[in-house]
mmCIF file of C-alpha atoms in Angstrom:
data_model
loop_
_atom_site.group_PDB
_atom_site.id
_atom_site.type_symbol
_atom_site.label_atom_id
_atom_site.label_comp_id
_atom_site.label_asym_id
_atom_site.label_seq_id
_atom_site.Cartn_x
_atom_site.Cartn_y
_atom_site.Cartn_z
ATOM 1 C CA UNK A 1 2.864 -279.748 166.598
ATOM 2 C CA UNK A 2 5.081 -279.229 163.702
ATOM 3 C CA UNK A 3 3.726 -276.945 160.791
ATOM 4 C CA UNK A 4 4.697 -276.957 157.149
ATOM 5 C CA UNK A 5 2.539 -274.921 154.863
ATOM 6 C CA UNK A 6 2.546 -275.295 151.059
ATOM 7 C CA UNK A 7 0.907 -271.921 149.666
ATOM 8 C CA UNK A 8 -0.771 -273.853 146.638
ATOM 9 C CA UNK A 9 -2.749 -277.039 146.905
ATOM 10 C CA UNK A 10 -3.164 -276.689 143.072
ATOM 11 C CA UNK A 11 -1.320 -275.258 140.563
ATOM 12 C CA UNK A 12 -1.969 -275.033 136.398
ATOM 13 C CA UNK A 13 0.921 -273.965 134.644
ATOM 14 C CA UNK A 14 1.563 -273.482 130.628
ATOM 15 C CA UNK A 15 5.004 -275.138 129.304
ATOM 16 C CA UNK A 16 7.677 -272.198 129.700
ATOM 17 C CA UNK A 17 6.100 -270.366 132.203
ATOM 18 C CA UNK A 18 8.233 -269.502 135.473
ATOM 19 C CA UNK A 19 6.860 -271.447 138.128
ATOM 20 C CA UNK A 20 7.222 -270.671 142.335
ATOM 21 C CA UNK A 21 6.553 -273.182 144.745
ATOM 22 C CA UNK A 22 6.691 -271.547 148.426
ATOM 23 C CA UNK A 23 6.984 -273.629 151.977
ATOM 24 C CA UNK A 24 6.661 -272.136 155.101
ATOM 25 C CA UNK A 25 7.578 -273.952 158.578
ATOM 26 C CA UNK A 26 6.701 -272.698 161.717
ATOM 27 C CA UNK A 27 9.142 -275.028 164.311
ATOM 28 C CA UNK A 28 12.481 -273.279 163.778
ATOM 29 C CA UNK A 29 13.920 -275.850 162.135
ATOM 30 C CA UNK A 30 17.207 -275.756 160.223
ATOM 31 C CA UNK A 31 16.894 -278.244 157.097
ATOM 32 C CA UNK A 32 14.639 -277.964 154.613
ATOM 33 C CA UNK A 33 13.436 -280.266 151.589
ATOM 34 C CA UNK A 34 11.785 -280.266 148.364
ATOM 35 C CA UNK A 35 10.434 -283.951 147.220
ATOM 36 C CA UNK A 36 7.992 -284.707 144.324
ATOM 37 C CA UNK A 37 5.924 -287.580 144.496
ATOM 38 C CA UNK A 38 5.454 -289.599 140.928
ATOM 39 C CA UNK A 39 2.821 -292.862 141.094
ATOM 40 C CA UNK A 40 5.246 -295.903 141.915
ATOM 41 C CA UNK A 41 8.207 -294.033 141.741
ATOM 42 C CA UNK A 42 7.797 -292.897 146.016
ATOM 43 C CA UNK A 43 9.518 -289.361 146.661
ATOM 44 C CA UNK A 44 12.634 -288.098 145.183
ATOM 45 C CA UNK A 45 14.815 -285.535 146.459
ATOM 46 C CA UNK A 46 14.728 -282.415 144.115
ATOM 47 C CA UNK A 47 16.843 -279.815 146.309
ATOM 48 C CA UNK A 48 17.777 -279.558 150.435
ATOM 49 C CA UNK A 49 18.629 -276.872 152.229
ATOM 50 C CA UNK A 50 20.719 -276.782 155.932
ATOM 51 C CA UNK A 51 20.375 -273.712 156.964
ATOM 52 C CA UNK A 52 19.451 -270.338 155.761
ATOM 53 C CA UNK A 53 21.105 -269.515 152.414
ATOM 54 C CA UNK A 54 22.878 -272.755 151.852
ATOM 55 C CA UNK A 55 21.225 -275.468 149.292
ATOM 56 C CA UNK A 56 22.177 -278.986 147.793
ATOM 57 C CA UNK A 57 21.332 -280.764 144.760
ATOM 58 C CA UNK A 58 19.518 -283.671 145.316
ATOM 59 C CA UNK A 59 18.262 -287.067 143.249
ATOM 60 C CA UNK A 60 17.048 -284.716 140.138
ATOM 61 C CA UNK A 61 17.628 -281.237 140.601
ATOM 62 C CA UNK A 62 17.733 -281.022 136.750
ATOM 63 C CA UNK A 63 15.111 -278.181 135.712
ATOM 64 C CA UNK A 64 14.883 -276.739 139.548
ATOM 65 C CA UNK A 65 16.396 -274.154 141.441
ATOM 66 C CA UNK A 66 15.342 -273.322 144.951
ATOM 67 C CA UNK A 67 15.667 -269.810 147.643
ATOM 68 C CA UNK A 68 16.190 -269.917 151.242
ATOM 69 C CA UNK A 69 16.433 -266.408 152.114
ATOM 70 C CA UNK A 70 15.015 -266.916 155.630
ATOM 71 C CA UNK A 71 14.968 -269.545 157.445
ATOM 72 C CA UNK A 72 11.201 -270.658 157.920
ATOM 73 C CA UNK A 73 10.810 -270.259 154.174
ATOM 74 C CA UNK A 74 12.017 -272.563 151.283
ATOM 75 C CA UNK A 75 11.137 -272.331 147.390
ATOM 76 C CA UNK A 76 11.316 -274.305 144.918
ATOM 77 C CA UNK A 77 11.520 -272.173 141.130
ATOM 78 C CA UNK A 78 11.036 -273.795 137.821
ATOM 79 C CA UNK A 79 12.710 -271.856 135.629
ATOM 80 C CA UNK A 80 11.053 -273.023 132.177
ATOM 81 C CA UNK A 81 8.311 -275.536 132.814
ATOM 82 C CA UNK A 82 7.795 -278.742 131.127
ATOM 83 C CA UNK A 83 5.092 -281.118 131.010
ATOM 84 C CA UNK A 84 7.214 -283.971 132.696
ATOM 85 C CA UNK A 85 7.263 -281.851 135.587
ATOM 86 C CA UNK A 86 3.611 -282.408 136.148
ATOM 87 C CA UNK A 87 3.892 -283.497 139.737
ATOM 88 C CA UNK A 88 2.779 -283.531 143.236
ATOM 89 C CA UNK A 89 5.954 -281.961 145.113
ATOM 90 C CA UNK A 90 6.211 -281.883 149.007
ATOM 91 C CA UNK A 91 7.548 -279.462 151.029
ATOM 92 C CA UNK A 92 9.522 -280.966 154.431
ATOM 93 C CA UNK A 93 11.595 -279.671 157.608
ATOM 94 C CA UNK A 94 13.651 -281.258 160.309
ATOM 95 C CA UNK A 95 16.422 -279.737 163.205
ATOM 96 C CA UNK A 96 19.725 -280.271 162.740
ATOM 97 C CA UNK A 97 20.514 -281.329 166.204
ATOM 98 C CA UNK A 98 18.441 -284.690 165.628
ATOM 99 C CA UNK A 99 19.594 -285.932 161.902
ATOM 100 C CA UNK A 100 18.118 -289.085 162.835
ATOM 101 C CA UNK A 101 14.332 -287.762 163.482
ATOM 102 C CA UNK A 102 11.539 -287.826 160.790
ATOM 103 C CA UNK A 103 10.939 -285.286 158.178
ATOM 104 C CA UNK A 104 7.689 -283.306 158.525
ATOM 105 C CA UNK A 105 5.488 -282.965 155.518
ATOM 106 C CA UNK A 106 3.071 -279.705 153.995
ATOM 107 C CA UNK A 107 0.090 -281.341 152.406
ATOM 108 C CA UNK A 108 1.741 -280.790 149.055
ATOM 109 C CA UNK A 109 1.459 -278.984 145.848
ATOM 110 C CA UNK A 110 -0.270 -281.022 142.906
ATOM 111 C CA UNK A 111 1.200 -278.877 139.613
ATOM 112 C CA UNK A 112 0.245 -279.605 135.886
ATOM 113 C CA UNK A 113 2.433 -278.525 133.459
ATOM 114 C CA UNK A 114 -0.068 -277.842 129.438
ATOM 115 C CA UNK B 1 -0.846 -295.036 121.980
ATOM 116 C CA UNK B 2 -1.774 -295.901 125.456
ATOM 117 C CA UNK B 3 0.341 -295.155 128.377
ATOM 118 C CA UNK B 4 1.036 -297.569 131.209
ATOM 119 C CA UNK B 5 1.605 -296.220 134.624
ATOM 120 C CA UNK B 6 3.531 -297.686 137.223
ATOM 121 C CA UNK B 7 1.382 -299.250 139.925
ATOM 122 C CA UNK B 8 1.653 -299.769 143.895
ATOM 123 C CA UNK B 9 2.261 -302.437 145.741
ATOM 124 C CA UNK B 10 -1.366 -303.268 147.048
ATOM 125 C CA UNK B 11 -2.370 -305.245 150.572
ATOM 126 C CA UNK B 12 -5.869 -305.268 151.115
ATOM 127 C CA UNK B 13 -6.784 -307.115 154.251
ATOM 128 C CA UNK B 14 -10.018 -307.579 156.713
ATOM 129 C CA UNK B 15 -10.742 -305.158 159.276
ATOM 130 C CA UNK B 16 -9.611 -306.456 162.490
ATOM 131 C CA UNK B 17 -6.735 -308.561 161.195
ATOM 132 C CA UNK B 18 -3.207 -307.914 161.697
ATOM 133 C CA UNK B 19 -1.289 -306.560 158.057
ATOM 134 C CA UNK B 20 2.319 -306.457 157.649
ATOM 135 C CA UNK B 21 3.956 -304.307 154.931
ATOM 136 C CA UNK B 22 7.306 -305.077 154.018
ATOM 137 C CA UNK B 23 10.143 -303.047 152.700
ATOM 138 C CA UNK B 24 13.591 -304.018 151.376
ATOM 139 C CA UNK B 25 16.653 -301.441 151.745
ATOM 140 C CA UNK B 26 19.253 -301.409 149.820
ATOM 141 C CA UNK B 27 22.583 -299.433 151.791
ATOM 142 C CA UNK B 28 24.167 -301.260 154.278
ATOM 143 C CA UNK B 29 25.628 -297.295 155.571
ATOM 144 C CA UNK B 30 22.023 -296.864 156.616
ATOM 145 C CA UNK B 31 21.624 -296.369 160.243
ATOM 146 C CA UNK B 32 18.016 -295.009 160.888
ATOM 147 C CA UNK B 33 14.464 -296.083 159.614
ATOM 148 C CA UNK B 34 11.084 -294.927 159.384
ATOM 149 C CA UNK B 35 7.762 -295.515 158.412
ATOM 150 C CA UNK B 36 5.124 -292.987 156.977
ATOM 151 C CA UNK B 37 1.504 -292.842 156.082
ATOM 152 C CA UNK B 38 -0.075 -290.963 153.587
ATOM 153 C CA UNK B 39 -3.678 -290.610 153.381
ATOM 154 C CA UNK B 40 -5.343 -288.979 150.767
ATOM 155 C CA UNK B 41 -4.674 -285.584 149.758
ATOM 156 C CA UNK B 42 -2.313 -285.229 152.719
ATOM 157 C CA UNK B 43 1.593 -285.095 153.278
ATOM 158 C CA UNK B 44 3.108 -288.390 154.367
ATOM 159 C CA UNK B 45 2.964 -288.303 158.866
ATOM 160 C CA UNK B 46 5.512 -290.578 160.442
ATOM 161 C CA UNK B 47 4.198 -293.485 162.138
ATOM 162 C CA UNK B 48 7.335 -295.322 163.755
ATOM 163 C CA UNK B 49 11.148 -295.261 163.598
ATOM 164 C CA UNK B 50 14.211 -297.520 164.284
ATOM 165 C CA UNK B 51 17.987 -297.504 164.837
ATOM 166 C CA UNK B 52 20.261 -299.719 163.318
ATOM 167 C CA UNK B 53 20.977 -300.729 166.681
ATOM 168 C CA UNK B 54 17.725 -302.512 167.666
ATOM 169 C CA UNK B 55 15.771 -305.196 165.125
ATOM 170 C CA UNK B 56 12.149 -304.003 166.898
ATOM 171 C CA UNK B 57 10.156 -301.561 168.083
ATOM 172 C CA UNK B 58 6.783 -301.072 169.213
ATOM 173 C CA UNK B 59 4.131 -298.245 169.136
ATOM 174 C CA UNK B 60 0.523 -298.102 169.726
ATOM 175 C CA UNK B 61 -0.879 -301.035 167.601
ATOM 176 C CA UNK B 62 2.216 -300.920 165.847
ATOM 177 C CA UNK B 63 5.766 -302.407 165.668
ATOM 178 C CA UNK B 64 8.597 -302.181 163.128
ATOM 179 C CA UNK B 65 11.113 -305.097 162.541
ATOM 180 C CA UNK B 66 14.634 -304.668 161.395
ATOM 181 C CA UNK B 67 17.192 -307.486 159.625
ATOM 182 C CA UNK B 68 20.081 -305.774 158.932
ATOM 183 C CA UNK B 69 21.579 -309.317 157.414
ATOM 184 C CA UNK B 70 18.632 -309.219 154.675
ATOM 185 C CA UNK B 71 18.752 -305.437 154.717
ATOM 186 C CA UNK B 72 14.809 -305.779 155.344
ATOM 187 C CA UNK B 73 12.251 -304.029 157.327
ATOM 188 C CA UNK B 74 8.423 -304.297 158.110
ATOM 189 C CA UNK B 75 5.836 -302.834 159.617
ATOM 190 C CA UNK B 76 2.871 -304.479 161.887
ATOM 191 C CA UNK B 77 -0.700 -302.967 162.202
ATOM 192 C CA UNK B 78 -2.170 -304.999 164.824
ATOM 193 C CA UNK B 79 -6.177 -305.002 164.276
ATOM 194 C CA UNK B 80 -6.260 -303.200 160.991
ATOM 195 C CA UNK B 81 -9.030 -300.352 160.988
ATOM 196 C CA UNK B 82 -10.537 -298.251 158.014
ATOM 197 C CA UNK B 83 -8.757 -295.442 159.200
ATOM 198 C CA UNK B 84 -5.453 -297.225 158.406
ATOM 199 C CA UNK B 85 -6.246 -297.437 154.444
ATOM 200 C CA UNK B 86 -3.571 -295.220 153.190
ATOM 201 C CA UNK B 87 -0.149 -295.149 151.196
ATOM 202 C CA UNK B 88 2.707 -296.716 153.484
ATOM 203 C CA UNK B 89 6.434 -295.715 152.535
ATOM 204 C CA UNK B 90 9.791 -296.824 154.279
ATOM 205 C CA UNK B 91 12.237 -294.508 153.998
ATOM 206 C CA UNK B 92 15.787 -294.612 155.053
ATOM 207 C CA UNK B 93 18.710 -292.018 156.234
ATOM 208 C CA UNK B 94 21.897 -292.883 155.210
ATOM 209 C CA UNK B 95 25.521 -292.213 157.215
ATOM 210 C CA UNK B 96 27.285 -290.803 154.342
ATOM 211 C CA UNK B 97 27.955 -287.688 155.757
ATOM 212 C CA UNK B 98 24.641 -286.210 154.035
ATOM 213 C CA UNK B 99 21.273 -285.079 155.288
ATOM 214 C CA UNK B 100 18.942 -287.488 152.750
ATOM 215 C CA UNK B 101 16.351 -289.457 153.309
ATOM 216 C CA UNK B 102 15.608 -292.341 150.325
ATOM 217 C CA UNK B 103 12.203 -293.558 149.983
ATOM 218 C CA UNK B 104 10.719 -296.608 148.995
ATOM 219 C CA UNK B 105 8.126 -296.951 146.528
ATOM 220 C CA UNK B 106 5.573 -297.219 148.886
ATOM 221 C CA UNK B 107 2.328 -300.243 149.351
ATOM 222 C CA UNK B 108 -1.180 -298.958 149.298
ATOM 223 C CA UNK B 109 -2.882 -300.828 152.341
ATOM 224 C CA UNK B 110 -6.951 -301.190 151.893
ATOM 225 C CA UNK B 111 -8.972 -302.195 154.504
ATOM 226 C CA UNK B 112 -12.438 -304.456 153.901
ATOM 227 C CA UNK B 113 -15.083 -303.559 156.378
#
């Protein structure tokens, strides 16, 4: 079974802080994704990565950056946290050869910015 | 002032009844569709998928129907159980050369014992 692990379940940060959200998957998947989830808005794609050191903007990349130095790890960075970035953040992975295959999700990090 | 949040569509069913959750998608270029279940405190989990060359696919107690003419997707759950209570998301993969999966807003299913 694929396991996607997000390092923190809950985080509380102050406005202006730099925040790192970490995600690790153990199934050698090439593709990794960061979504944010807000009530009534579903999941919105922030950034994704085809493979190591590659990244692409999703639908709402403003205020975020990412890092993919190793295949198993995909980090989401909030350069200067703001209150409108309070949300649930979900990491997911998928194997490239099976583009038409489901995403495997972690259990999320709930971030509160005060 | 008071803020008003967005509310999920909800569906309430009696235990043992069948549930039907509906979803409309917008892009005719989408070629792969997935249903996810999200329980409280967890990430979304895959339930069932269907490719655009099919109109029906069955799993264990679940069936997905795809109507490409009206861009409509539905999830049917047979003999709904309390453990089926969750938020259900439909998602589509768009055949635009990229890797994007686009999610709907979700439907909350309540199962009454």
